[in-house]
Amino acid sequence: MAVTTRPVDLTADLGFLRLRNPVLTASGTFGYGLEFEPYLDLAKLGGIVVKGLYYHPREGNPPPRLVETPSGLINAIGLQGVGVEAFAAKVLPRLRAIDTAVIVNVCGADDDEYAAVVEFLDAQEGIAAYELNISCPNVKKEGACPALAPEPTFELVKLVKSVSRRPLITKLSPNVTSIIEIAQAAAEAGTDAVALVNTFLAMAIDLETRRPRLGNVYGGLSGPAIKPIALRMVHQVASRLTVPVIGLGGIMTGADALEFLVAGAAAVEVGTASFVDPDAAARIIGEIVSWCEAHGVAAVRDLVGTLAVP
Amino acid sequence: MTIERDARLREVQSWGSFFRFGIDAPAVGKDARPGQFVMVKVSDGTAPLLRRPLGIHDADAGGFDLFFSIVGRGTEALSRKAPGDRLDVIGALGKGFTMPAPAEGKTAYLVGGGRGIAPLYFLARELARAGARPIVFYGGRTRDEIPIRDRFERAGIEVRCSTDDGSFGFAGFVTALVDQELIKSRPAKVYACGPDRMMKALAGITARHAVPAEFSLESIMGCGIGACWGCVQRIRNESGDGWVKICEEGPVFPGERILWP
């Protein structure tokens, strides 16, 4: 007798947005998406979070911009980018043709710029949501950003929410004493979801020259080295807040992604793994399916927040 | 450009810390052009995490060669691979050298320092095949650092060597050897790959002699496919100058466009 099994229901529910599956690509690690077209079918992704956009084209930091550390990567790119006009003219039309959720990571040097980026993008079609980047540690030398304290987080989220016609995901920094307080501030200001975590402020030293290895001195640490800390923060926030959580930090495998879901994330973002394997996000989706099949899980979203804490 | 997860290491040659790998990888080899590079996974785990960018030393429909030296943990891990081992590579990536119009007898100078000689073998072969006359200027600190000079000779390519310590060939920097030659003759083009210091000096020399030059730049890369913006070089464009991705718009750039640090 042939055994028939129903395919695993991969859909992820963020409330304001239903995704084909819970795997998004993390901003800053997936370019503008199109760079990856030769390596994977972008329509298979839950969504693409494109590289952070300032209003105007941006120069970024002087090199060296990258340094590898054990199971991790410190970057100090400094959000070099093309600006909203070039994005809307050259990139967005091509992304729009791909059947996946396009989420634009929004940056700003000050409140006005954040608002201007959102207002400009609001006039463009084909964007599912914004991810508010208030947490990039390597734009300013000491890693200063609004996401380091509740008040500026609240103020900025509130402002952007008031000018935006689209759902807002606020991406938080892990470089804080209480991630819960910051997430609460974002939630109170009306964010539709929080994404955590951005990179950890870090540095590397060349002992021979006794100089920093990065042109910017400090940068943001990502990769498998940060996963346990990111997982803890996702669990802390997801178990206390009602706003949906998107988890990221060192996800390299399907099992890593599933751990974040069990910890309470409604969806995940794959970051540094895409540098190592441009098709990592697609592989991770496949591994999630295999795991669910092997464990008799009918719907991936049923796993969200199922961590049994003693 | 493709991910070739089942490339096979066919042949290993080594000279101290220098290695030549012959790799069976038809998907990468068939479309490779001189000056392009591959991203090679050096470990199955997460340390080292990132792939390593390595210039294609030679290529044909069956695969490609690498020539590299141990400079850190990544290349050290790679050097421990043995014939028969599987290799996971992405390639061929980047834009290669611009070939001069094929014309019998047209001379090009190819200047390589240390491991920077790697892409120049492929280039020399292709130039010769196109009917040009490549002359390779191959520099190293010592005799041990110019290990593949005979490989060029076996391919019928003229090689002029220099060593900083005078242990083989011209005594002094390879740039001085090229400068000396440029006083006497003017090639159609100068191509170079090597340490930044060497190439910066050579850029001054080629500019002085008004010879067009192309330089292949080395960089730490996160992805190699233009996504991370980690590998940048200051490049002069029509619209001014700015940080340009080496992996995507390079690694080869015309000399007059590079703003050296």
Short mmCIF file of C-alpha atoms in Angstrom, two decimals, chain B residues 11-171:
data_model
loop_
_atom_site.label_atom_id
_atom_site.label_comp_id
_atom_site.label_asym_id
_atom_site.label_seq_id
_atom_site.Cartn_x
_atom_site.Cartn_y
_atom_site.Cartn_z
CA GLU B 11 47.17 16.81 -8.55
CA VAL B 12 49.25 18.64 -5.98
CA GLN B 13 52.69 20.12 -6.47
CA SER B 14 54.44 22.01 -3.72
CA TRP B 15 57.55 24.09 -3.21
CA GLY B 16 57.89 25.05 0.45
CA SER B 17 54.87 27.20 1.19
CA PHE B 18 53.83 27.44 -2.48
CA PHE B 19 51.29 25.01 -3.93
CA ARG B 20 49.84 24.20 -7.30
CA PHE B 21 46.55 22.30 -7.35
CA GLY B 22 45.12 20.66 -10.45
CA ILE B 23 41.35 20.44 -9.98
CA ASP B 24 38.73 18.56 -11.98
CA ALA B 25 35.78 20.96 -12.18
CA PRO B 26 34.31 21.19 -15.67
CA ALA B 27 31.49 23.56 -14.68
CA VAL B 28 34.02 26.15 -13.52
CA GLY B 29 36.77 25.43 -16.03
CA LYS B 30 34.80 25.66 -19.22
CA ASP B 31 33.90 29.35 -18.99
CA ALA B 32 36.88 30.67 -17.03
CA ARG B 33 38.84 33.58 -18.44
CA PRO B 34 42.27 34.85 -17.41
CA GLY B 35 42.08 37.16 -14.41
CA GLN B 36 38.95 35.60 -12.93
CA PHE B 37 38.97 33.93 -9.54
CA VAL B 38 37.22 31.25 -7.54
CA MET B 39 35.94 31.15 -3.95
CA VAL B 40 37.18 27.96 -2.32
CA LYS B 41 35.76 26.40 0.82
CA VAL B 42 38.73 25.42 2.91
CA SER B 43 37.00 23.57 5.73
CA ASP B 44 33.86 21.51 6.26
CA GLY B 45 33.21 23.25 9.58
CA THR B 46 32.95 26.87 10.58
CA ALA B 47 36.60 27.67 11.27
CA PRO B 48 37.76 29.05 8.98
CA LEU B 49 34.28 30.20 8.12
CA LEU B 50 34.70 32.08 4.88
CA ARG B 51 35.74 30.82 1.50
CA ARG B 52 39.07 32.01 0.17
CA PRO B 53 39.36 33.96 -3.06
CA LEU B 54 42.08 32.54 -5.31
CA GLY B 55 43.02 33.59 -8.83
CA ILE B 56 42.60 30.98 -11.55
CA HIS B 57 46.08 29.84 -12.52
CA ASP B 58 45.03 27.92 -15.60
CA ALA B 59 41.80 26.46 -16.95
CA ASP B 60 40.33 24.29 -19.67
CA ALA B 61 37.09 22.41 -20.24
CA GLY B 62 38.02 19.79 -17.65
CA GLY B 63 38.79 22.08 -14.73
CA PHE B 64 41.28 24.59 -13.47
CA ASP B 65 44.54 25.04 -11.60
CA LEU B 66 45.29 27.09 -8.52
CA PHE B 67 48.66 28.42 -7.46
CA PHE B 68 48.81 29.84 -3.96
CA SER B 69 51.01 30.23 -0.92
CA ILE B 70 50.23 29.79 2.73
CA VAL B 71 49.42 33.19 4.17
CA GLY B 72 46.99 32.34 6.95
CA ARG B 73 44.73 29.69 8.41
CA GLY B 74 42.62 29.38 5.29
CA THR B 75 45.39 28.71 2.83
CA GLU B 76 47.09 26.53 5.44
CA ALA B 77 43.96 24.38 5.67
CA LEU B 78 43.71 24.26 1.90
CA SER B 79 47.34 23.19 1.57
CA ARG B 80 46.56 20.05 3.58
CA LYS B 81 44.15 18.73 0.95
CA ALA B 82 45.35 15.70 -0.94
CA PRO B 83 44.70 14.27 -4.39
CA GLY B 84 41.25 12.68 -4.50
CA ASP B 85 39.79 15.13 -1.96
CA ARG B 86 36.54 16.85 -2.80
CA LEU B 87 36.61 20.61 -3.15
CA ASP B 88 33.69 23.02 -3.00
CA VAL B 89 34.27 26.03 -5.23
CA ILE B 90 32.30 28.92 -6.68
CA GLY B 91 33.45 30.33 -9.98
CA ALA B 92 34.53 31.63 -12.27
CA LEU B 93 34.01 35.02 -10.67
CA GLY B 94 34.84 38.61 -11.45
CA LYS B 95 35.95 40.28 -14.62
CA GLY B 96 39.21 39.16 -16.13
CA PHE B 97 42.00 40.86 -18.00
CA THR B 98 41.24 42.68 -21.23
CA MET B 99 43.07 40.95 -23.99
CA PRO B 100 44.78 43.11 -26.58
CA ALA B 101 43.60 42.57 -30.12
CA PRO B 102 45.30 39.44 -31.39
CA ALA B 103 48.13 40.43 -33.67
CA GLU B 104 51.14 38.34 -34.48
CA GLY B 105 54.21 39.59 -32.69
CA LYS B 106 52.37 42.03 -30.43
CA THR B 107 54.16 42.07 -27.12
CA ALA B 108 52.63 42.20 -23.65
CA TYR B 109 54.54 42.34 -20.37
CA LEU B 110 53.14 40.24 -17.55
CA VAL B 111 54.52 41.22 -14.17
CA GLY B 112 54.03 38.92 -11.20
CA GLY B 113 55.33 39.06 -7.66
CA GLY B 114 55.31 35.96 -5.44
CA ARG B 115 51.92 34.26 -5.43
CA GLY B 116 50.70 37.08 -7.68
CA ILE B 117 52.13 35.14 -10.59
CA ALA B 118 49.10 32.82 -10.33
CA PRO B 119 46.69 34.36 -12.88
CA LEU B 120 49.47 35.35 -15.28
CA TYR B 121 50.13 31.81 -16.44
CA PHE B 122 46.57 31.48 -17.77
CA LEU B 123 46.84 34.94 -19.29
CA ALA B 124 50.20 34.19 -20.92
CA ARG B 125 48.84 31.01 -22.47
CA GLU B 126 45.76 32.76 -23.82
CA LEU B 127 47.77 35.68 -25.17
CA ALA B 128 50.15 33.29 -26.93
CA ARG B 129 47.22 31.34 -28.30
CA ALA B 130 45.73 34.55 -29.66
CA GLY B 131 48.96 35.31 -31.48
CA ALA B 132 50.44 37.88 -29.11
CA ARG B 133 53.88 37.63 -27.53
CA PRO B 134 53.74 37.52 -23.74
CA ILE B 135 56.92 38.17 -21.79
CA VAL B 136 56.65 37.30 -18.12
CA PHE B 137 58.57 39.25 -15.47
CA TYR B 138 58.56 37.06 -12.39
CA GLY B 139 59.82 38.45 -9.09
CA GLY B 140 60.34 36.98 -5.65
CA ARG B 141 62.31 37.76 -2.57
CA THR B 142 64.54 34.72 -3.04
CA ARG B 143 65.10 31.92 -5.54
CA ASP B 144 62.62 29.80 -3.55
CA GLU B 145 59.87 32.33 -4.19
CA ILE B 146 59.87 31.97 -7.95
CA PRO B 147 59.12 28.25 -8.11
CA ILE B 148 57.10 27.97 -11.30
CA ARG B 149 59.37 29.77 -13.73
CA ASP B 150 60.01 26.53 -15.63
CA ARG B 151 56.26 25.98 -16.03
CA PHE B 152 56.15 29.06 -18.24
CA GLU B 153 59.20 27.95 -20.16
CA ARG B 154 57.71 24.52 -20.79
CA ALA B 155 54.68 26.29 -22.27
CA GLY B 156 57.03 28.18 -24.60
CA ILE B 157 56.63 31.48 -22.78
CA GLU B 158 59.60 33.78 -22.20
CA VAL B 159 60.29 34.44 -18.52
CA ARG B 160 62.62 36.98 -16.94
CA CYS B 161 63.17 36.48 -13.26
CA SER B 162 64.25 38.77 -10.49
CA THR B 163 65.03 38.16 -6.84
CA ASP B 164 65.34 40.82 -4.17
CA ASP B 165 68.37 39.02 -2.71
CA GLY B 166 69.98 38.39 -6.09
CA SER B 167 69.92 34.61 -5.69
CA PHE B 168 68.44 34.14 -9.14
CA GLY B 169 68.08 36.32 -12.23
CA PHE B 170 68.05 40.09 -11.99
CA ALA B 171 69.10 41.31 -8.56
#
